[in-house]
Coordinates of C-alpha atoms in Angstrom, one line a residue:
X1 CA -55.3 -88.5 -17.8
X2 CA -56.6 -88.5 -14.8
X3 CA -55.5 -90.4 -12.0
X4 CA -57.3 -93.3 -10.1
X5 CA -58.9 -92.8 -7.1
X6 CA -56.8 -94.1 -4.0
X7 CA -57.2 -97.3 -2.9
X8 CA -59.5 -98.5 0.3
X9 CA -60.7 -95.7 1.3
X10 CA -63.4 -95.2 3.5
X11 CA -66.9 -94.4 2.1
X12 CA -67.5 -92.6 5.4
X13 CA -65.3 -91.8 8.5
X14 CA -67.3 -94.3 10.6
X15 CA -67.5 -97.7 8.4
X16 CA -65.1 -100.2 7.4
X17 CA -62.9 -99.2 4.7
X18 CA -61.0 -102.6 4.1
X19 CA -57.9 -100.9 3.0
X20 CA -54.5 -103.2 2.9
X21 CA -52.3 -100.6 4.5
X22 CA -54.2 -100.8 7.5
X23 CA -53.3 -98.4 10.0
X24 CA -50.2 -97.3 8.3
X25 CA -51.3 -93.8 7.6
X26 CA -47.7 -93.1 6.2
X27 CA -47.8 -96.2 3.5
X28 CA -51.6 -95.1 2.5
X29 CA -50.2 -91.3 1.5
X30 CA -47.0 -92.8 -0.7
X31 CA -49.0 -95.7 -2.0
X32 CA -51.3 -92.5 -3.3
X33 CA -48.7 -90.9 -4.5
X34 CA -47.2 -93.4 -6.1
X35 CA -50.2 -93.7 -8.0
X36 CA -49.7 -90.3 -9.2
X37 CA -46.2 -90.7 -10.6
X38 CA -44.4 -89.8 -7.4
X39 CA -41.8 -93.0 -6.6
X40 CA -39.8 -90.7 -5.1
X41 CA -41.7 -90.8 -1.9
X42 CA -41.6 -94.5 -2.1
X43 CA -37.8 -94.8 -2.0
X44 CA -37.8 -92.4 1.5
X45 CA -40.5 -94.6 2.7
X46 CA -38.4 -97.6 1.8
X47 CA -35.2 -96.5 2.5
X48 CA -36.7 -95.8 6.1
X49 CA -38.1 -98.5 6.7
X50 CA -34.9 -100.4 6.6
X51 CA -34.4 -104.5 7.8
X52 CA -38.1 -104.3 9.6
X53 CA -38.6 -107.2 7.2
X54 CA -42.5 -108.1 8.3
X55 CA -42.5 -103.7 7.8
X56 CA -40.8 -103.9 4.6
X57 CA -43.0 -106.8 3.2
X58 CA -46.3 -105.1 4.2
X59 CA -45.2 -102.1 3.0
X60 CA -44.4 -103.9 -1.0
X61 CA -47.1 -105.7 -1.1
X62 CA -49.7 -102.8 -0.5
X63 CA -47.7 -100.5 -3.0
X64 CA -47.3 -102.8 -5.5
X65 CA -51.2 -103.5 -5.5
X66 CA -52.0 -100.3 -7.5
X67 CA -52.5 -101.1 -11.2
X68 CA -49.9 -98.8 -12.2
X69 CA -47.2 -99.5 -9.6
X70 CA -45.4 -101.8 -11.9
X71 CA -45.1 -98.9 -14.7
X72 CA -43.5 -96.7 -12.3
X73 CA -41.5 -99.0 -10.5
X74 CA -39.7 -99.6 -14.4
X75 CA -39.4 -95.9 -14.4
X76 CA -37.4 -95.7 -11.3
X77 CA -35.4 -98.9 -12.0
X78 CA -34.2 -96.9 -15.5
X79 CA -33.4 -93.6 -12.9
X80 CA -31.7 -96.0 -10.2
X81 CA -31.2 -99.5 -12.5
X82 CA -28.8 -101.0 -8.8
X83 CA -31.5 -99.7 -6.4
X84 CA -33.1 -103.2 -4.8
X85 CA -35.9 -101.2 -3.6
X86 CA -36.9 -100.7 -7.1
X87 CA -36.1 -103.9 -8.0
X88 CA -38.0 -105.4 -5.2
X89 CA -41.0 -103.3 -5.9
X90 CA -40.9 -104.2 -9.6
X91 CA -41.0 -107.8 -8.6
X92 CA -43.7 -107.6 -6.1
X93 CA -46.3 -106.0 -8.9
X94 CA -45.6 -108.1 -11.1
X95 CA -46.5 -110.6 -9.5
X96 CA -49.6 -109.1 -8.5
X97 CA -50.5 -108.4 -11.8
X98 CA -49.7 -112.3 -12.7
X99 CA -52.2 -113.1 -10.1
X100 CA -54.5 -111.3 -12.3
X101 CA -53.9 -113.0 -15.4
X102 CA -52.1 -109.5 -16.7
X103 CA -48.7 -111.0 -16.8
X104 CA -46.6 -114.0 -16.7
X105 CA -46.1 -115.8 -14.0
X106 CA -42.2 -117.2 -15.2
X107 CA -41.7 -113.5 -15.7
X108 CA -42.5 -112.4 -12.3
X109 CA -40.7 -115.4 -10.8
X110 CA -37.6 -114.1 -13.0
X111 CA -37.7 -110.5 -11.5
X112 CA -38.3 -111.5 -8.1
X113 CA -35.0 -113.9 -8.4
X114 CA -33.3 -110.6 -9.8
X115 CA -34.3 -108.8 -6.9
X116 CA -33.5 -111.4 -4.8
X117 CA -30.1 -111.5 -6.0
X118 CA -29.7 -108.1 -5.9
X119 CA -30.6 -108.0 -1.7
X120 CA -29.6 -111.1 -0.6
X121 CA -30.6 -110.7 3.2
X122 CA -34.1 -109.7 1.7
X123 CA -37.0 -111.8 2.3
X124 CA -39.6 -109.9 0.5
X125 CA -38.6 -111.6 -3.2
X126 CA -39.0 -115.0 -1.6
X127 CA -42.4 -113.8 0.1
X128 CA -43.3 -112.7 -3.8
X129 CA -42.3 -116.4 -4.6
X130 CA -44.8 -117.0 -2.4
X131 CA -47.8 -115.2 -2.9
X132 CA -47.3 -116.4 -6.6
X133 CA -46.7 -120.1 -5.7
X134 CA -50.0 -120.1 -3.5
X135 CA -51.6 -119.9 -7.1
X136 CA -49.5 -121.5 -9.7
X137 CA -47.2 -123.0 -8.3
X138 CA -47.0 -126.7 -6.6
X139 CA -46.4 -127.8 -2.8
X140 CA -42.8 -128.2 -3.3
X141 CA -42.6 -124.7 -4.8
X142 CA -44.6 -122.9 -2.1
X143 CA -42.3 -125.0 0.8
X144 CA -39.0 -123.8 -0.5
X145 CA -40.1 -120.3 -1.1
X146 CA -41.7 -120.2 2.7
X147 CA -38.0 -121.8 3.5
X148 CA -36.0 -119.2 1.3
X149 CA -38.4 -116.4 3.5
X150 CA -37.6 -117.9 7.1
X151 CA -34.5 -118.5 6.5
X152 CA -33.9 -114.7 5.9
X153 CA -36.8 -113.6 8.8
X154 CA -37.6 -117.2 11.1
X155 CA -40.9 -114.6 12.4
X156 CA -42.1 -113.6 8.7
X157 CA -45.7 -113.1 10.0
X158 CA -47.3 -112.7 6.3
X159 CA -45.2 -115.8 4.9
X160 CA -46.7 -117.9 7.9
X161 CA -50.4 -116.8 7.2
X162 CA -49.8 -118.5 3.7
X163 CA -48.5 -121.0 4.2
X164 CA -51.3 -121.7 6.9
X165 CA -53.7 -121.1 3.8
X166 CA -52.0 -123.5 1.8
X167 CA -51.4 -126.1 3.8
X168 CA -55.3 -125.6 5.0
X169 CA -55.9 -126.4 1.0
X170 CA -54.8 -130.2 1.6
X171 CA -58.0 -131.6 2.1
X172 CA -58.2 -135.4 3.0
X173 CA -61.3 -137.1 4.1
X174 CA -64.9 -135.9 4.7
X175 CA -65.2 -134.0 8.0
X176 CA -62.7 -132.0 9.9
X177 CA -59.3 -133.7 11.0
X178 CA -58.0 -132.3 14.9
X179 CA -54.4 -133.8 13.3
X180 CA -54.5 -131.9 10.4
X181 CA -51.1 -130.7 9.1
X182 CA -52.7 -127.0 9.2
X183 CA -53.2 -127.1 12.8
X184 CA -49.7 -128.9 13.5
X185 CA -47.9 -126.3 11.4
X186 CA -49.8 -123.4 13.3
X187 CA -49.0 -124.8 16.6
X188 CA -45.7 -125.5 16.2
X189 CA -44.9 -121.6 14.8
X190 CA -46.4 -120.3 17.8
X191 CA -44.5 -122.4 20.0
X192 CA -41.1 -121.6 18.6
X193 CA -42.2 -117.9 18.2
X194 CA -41.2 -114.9 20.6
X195 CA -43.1 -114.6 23.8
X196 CA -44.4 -111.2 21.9
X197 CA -44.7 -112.5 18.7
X198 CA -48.1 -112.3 16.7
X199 CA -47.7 -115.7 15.6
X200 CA -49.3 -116.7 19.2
X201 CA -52.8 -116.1 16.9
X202 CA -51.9 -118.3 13.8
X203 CA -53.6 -121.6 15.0
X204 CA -56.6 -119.1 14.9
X205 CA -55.9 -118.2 11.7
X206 CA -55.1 -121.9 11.0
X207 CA -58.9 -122.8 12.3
X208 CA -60.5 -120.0 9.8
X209 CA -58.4 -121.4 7.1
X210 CA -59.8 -124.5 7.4
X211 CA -63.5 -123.8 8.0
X212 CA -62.7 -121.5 4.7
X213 CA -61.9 -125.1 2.7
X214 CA -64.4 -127.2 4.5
X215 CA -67.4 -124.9 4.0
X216 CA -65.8 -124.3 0.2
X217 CA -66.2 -128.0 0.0
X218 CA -70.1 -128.6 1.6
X219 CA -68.6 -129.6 4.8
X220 CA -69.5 -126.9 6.9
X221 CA -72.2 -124.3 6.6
X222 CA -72.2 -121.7 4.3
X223 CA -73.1 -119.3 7.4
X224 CA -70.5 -119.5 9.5
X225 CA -72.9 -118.4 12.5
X226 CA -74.2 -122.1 11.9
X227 CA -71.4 -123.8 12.1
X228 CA -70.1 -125.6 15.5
X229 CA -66.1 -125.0 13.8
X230 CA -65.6 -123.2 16.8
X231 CA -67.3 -124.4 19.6
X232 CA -65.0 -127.7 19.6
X233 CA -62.6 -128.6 22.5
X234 CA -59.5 -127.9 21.1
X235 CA -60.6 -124.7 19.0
X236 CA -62.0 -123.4 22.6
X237 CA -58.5 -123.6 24.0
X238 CA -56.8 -122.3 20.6
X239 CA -59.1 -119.0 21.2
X240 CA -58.5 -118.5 24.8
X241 CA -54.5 -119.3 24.5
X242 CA -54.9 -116.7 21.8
X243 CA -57.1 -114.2 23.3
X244 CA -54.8 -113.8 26.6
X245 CA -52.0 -113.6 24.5
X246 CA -53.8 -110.2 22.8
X247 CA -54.2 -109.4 26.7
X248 CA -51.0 -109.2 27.8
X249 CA -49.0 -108.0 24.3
X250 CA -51.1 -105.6 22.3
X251 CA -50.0 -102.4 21.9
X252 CA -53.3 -99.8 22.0
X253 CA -53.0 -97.0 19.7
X254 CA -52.1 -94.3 22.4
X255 CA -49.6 -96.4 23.7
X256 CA -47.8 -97.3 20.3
X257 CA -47.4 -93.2 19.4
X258 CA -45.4 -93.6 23.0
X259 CA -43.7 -96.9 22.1
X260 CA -42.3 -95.3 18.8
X261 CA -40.6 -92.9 20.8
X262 CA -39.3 -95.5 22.3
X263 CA -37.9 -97.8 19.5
X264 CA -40.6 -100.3 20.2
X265 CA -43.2 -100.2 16.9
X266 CA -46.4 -102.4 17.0
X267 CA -46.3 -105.1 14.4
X268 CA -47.5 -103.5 11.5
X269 CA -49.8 -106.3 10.7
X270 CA -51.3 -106.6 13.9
X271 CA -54.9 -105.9 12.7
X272 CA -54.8 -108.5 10.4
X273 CA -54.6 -111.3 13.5
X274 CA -57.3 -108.6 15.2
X275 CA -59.9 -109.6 12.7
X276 CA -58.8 -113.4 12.4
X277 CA -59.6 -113.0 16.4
X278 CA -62.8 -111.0 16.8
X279 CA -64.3 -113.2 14.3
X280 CA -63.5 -116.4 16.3
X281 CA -64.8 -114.9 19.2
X282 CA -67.7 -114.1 17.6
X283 CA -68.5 -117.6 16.3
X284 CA -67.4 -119.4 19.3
X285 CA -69.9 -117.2 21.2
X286 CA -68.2 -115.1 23.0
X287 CA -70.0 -111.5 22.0
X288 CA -67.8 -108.9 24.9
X289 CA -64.8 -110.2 24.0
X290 CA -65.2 -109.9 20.5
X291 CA -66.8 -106.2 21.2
X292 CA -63.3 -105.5 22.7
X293 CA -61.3 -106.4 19.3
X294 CA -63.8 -104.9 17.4
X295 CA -63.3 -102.0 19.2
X296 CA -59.3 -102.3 19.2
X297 CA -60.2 -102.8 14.8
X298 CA -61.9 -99.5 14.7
X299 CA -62.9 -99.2 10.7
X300 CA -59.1 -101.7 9.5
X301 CA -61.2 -104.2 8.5
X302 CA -60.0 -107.2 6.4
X303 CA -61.3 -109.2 3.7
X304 CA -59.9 -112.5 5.2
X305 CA -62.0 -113.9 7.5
X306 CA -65.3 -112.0 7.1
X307 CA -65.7 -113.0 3.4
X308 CA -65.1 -116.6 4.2
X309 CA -65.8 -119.1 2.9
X310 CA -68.1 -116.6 -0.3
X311 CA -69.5 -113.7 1.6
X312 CA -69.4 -110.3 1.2
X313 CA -66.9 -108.7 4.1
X314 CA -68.5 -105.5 4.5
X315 CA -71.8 -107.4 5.2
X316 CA -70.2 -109.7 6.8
X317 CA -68.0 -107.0 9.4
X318 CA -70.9 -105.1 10.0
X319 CA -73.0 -107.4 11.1
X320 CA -70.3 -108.6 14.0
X321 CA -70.1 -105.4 15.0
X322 CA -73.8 -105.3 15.5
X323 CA -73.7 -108.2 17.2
X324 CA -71.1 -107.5 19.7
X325 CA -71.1 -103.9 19.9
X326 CA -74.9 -103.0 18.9
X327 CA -73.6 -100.5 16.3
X328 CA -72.4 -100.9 12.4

C-alpha cells in the first residue's frame, strides 16, 4: 500500500504550510516516519525528550494526529506492552480519532487513565482528558482534567489555551462582558506565570477566543477586520502588556540554535502565541508591529486564530501578511 503523504507540508517553500509541529523539524521527520511504520524513531524522539512536559505534550499530540498512528502505536505496545511512551501515544490517538467520530470516546478516556497510571508524574494523559473533555465531556470534567494536568506541570501552556477556549464557550448575555470568566482566568495565569513564561500572551488568546464565540453567535462581525474587539480599552492594554513581553523574551531563531547549546530551548509552542499575537495586532491596527511577528512566523502558520470565527486560514494569513508586510 502506499503510504500517505506527510502531513502539513508546504505547497511551496514560501507560503504557509499550517503544519502542527511547527518549527520542530525533528518531530515533522518521526511523525513521517511513523507514518511509514517506523515507531522506533518515535521512542528515541520520546525517550529524549524526557520531563520537557509542554515538549512532550506537543510532541503526542502532533504524532498521534496521523490516521494510522494509533495502529502502530498497538504494535509497539505488543513489542514494549510496560513502555508509557507507547501507552501514552496509544492514548493520545485515540482520542484524536474519538474526536473524529472513529472511536469511543469511554474507550480513549480508559487508555489515557491506563497511561496515566502507568506514568504517574505525566501530564500528557490528563491533557488527552482534556482535549477529549472540550468535546464530550461537561465543565466539571474539563476542570478536573485541567487540574489533574497543572497539578503535574502548574505552566502546561497547551492545557491553558483550552481551557481558555472552553471557558470562552460560556456565553451569558448579548454583547461582550470585560468580567468575563475567560478574561479573569487568562489574567490570573499570566500573573502567577514565570517572568519568561508564554502564558504572558493568554489573555490575547483569551480575547480571540471570545470574539471566536461572539461572532459564532451574530455578536460580532463575521470579518474580523470590522469588528472594534480589539480596539477596546482594556484589550489595547492586554496587546501592549503582551507585545513587550514578546520584546524582551523571544528567542529569534539564530539565537535558539545558540541557546540549545546552552540548555536553554525556546518553548516549543511559541509560534502558536506568535499567531494569536500578529493577528491582534493586526486588528487592533497596529500594521509594523504585526509585520514584525509575521516576520518572526515565517510560513508556521496556525489554524487558530486566522480561521476564526469560519474562515479559511490560508486566506485569511495571507492576507495579514499583505497587509503588514506587502507580500503573501
Amino acid at each position: 500500500m502506499t503510504p500517505p503523504p506527510p502531513l502539513g507540508r508546504p505547497r511551496n517553500k514560501d507560503g504557509p504550510n499550517f503544519d502542527p509541529a511547527l518549527d520542530d523539524g525533528e518531530l515533522a521527520t518521526v511523525r513521517d516516519a511513523l507514518i511509514r511504520g517506523r515507531w522506533a524513531d518515535t521512542r528515541t524522539l520520546l525517550a529524549r525528550t524526557g520531563d520537557d512536559w509542554d515538549r512532550r505534550g506537543h510532541r503526542l499530540v502532533v504524532l498521534a494526529e496521523g490516521s494510522t498512528s494509533a495502529a502502530w502505536a498497538r504494535e509497539w505496545q505488543l513489542a514494549e506492552p510496560d513502555s508509557p511512551d507507547a501507552a501514552a501515544l496509544l492514548a493520545c490517538a485515540t482520542v484524536v480519532r474519538a474526536l473524529h467520530g472513529k472511536d469511543s470516546p469511554d474507550a480513549a478516556r480508559a487508555l489515557c487513565l491506563t497511561a496515566a497510571r502507568m506514568a504517574p508524574r505525566d501530564p500528557t494523559p490528563w491533557l488527552a482528558i482534556l482535549l477529549l473533555a472540550r468535546r464530550t465531556g461537561t465543565d466539571d470534567e474539563r476542570v478536573r482534567a485541567f487540574d489533574q494536568v497543572r497539578a503535574r506541570h502548574r505552566d502546561h501552556h497547551h492545557a491553558h489555551h483550552l481551557m481558555a477556549a472552553c471557558l470562552a464557550e460560556r456565553q451569558e448575555g448579548d454583547r461582550d462582558d470585560p468580567l468575563h470568566e475567560v478574561y479573569d482566568f487568562a489574567s490570573w495565569a499570566a500573573e502567577q506565570a514565570p517572568a519568561d513564561s508564554p502564558l504572558a500572551v493568554l489573555p490575547v488568546v483569551a480575547h480571540a477566543e471570545r470574539y471566536r464565540v461572539l461572532a459564532g453567535a451574530g455578536l460580532e462581525p463575521a470579518d474580523p477586520a470590522r469588528s472594534g474587539h480589539w480596539s477596546t480599552r482594556r484589550a489595547r492594554q492586554v496587546m501592549k502588556a503582551a507585545f513587550d513581553w514578546w520584546l524582551e523574551w523571544d528567542i529569534d531563531e539564530d539565537a535558539a540554535d545558540t541557546a540549545d547549546t546552552a540548555g536553554t530551548t525556546s518553548h516549543p509552542r511559541r509560534k502558536v502565541d506568535l499567531n494569536y499575537l500578529a493577528h491582534a495586532k493586526l486588528h487592533e491596527g497596529r500594521p509594523a508591529e504585526a509585520a514584525a511577528l509575521l516576520t518572526r512566523i515565517g510560513p508556521h502558520a496556525t489554524h487558530a486564530p486566522w480561521s476564526y470565527p469560519d474562515r479559511d486560514p490560508r486566506k485569511s494569513f495571507r492576507a495579514a501578511r499583505r497587509a503588514a508586510l506587502g507580500a503573501a
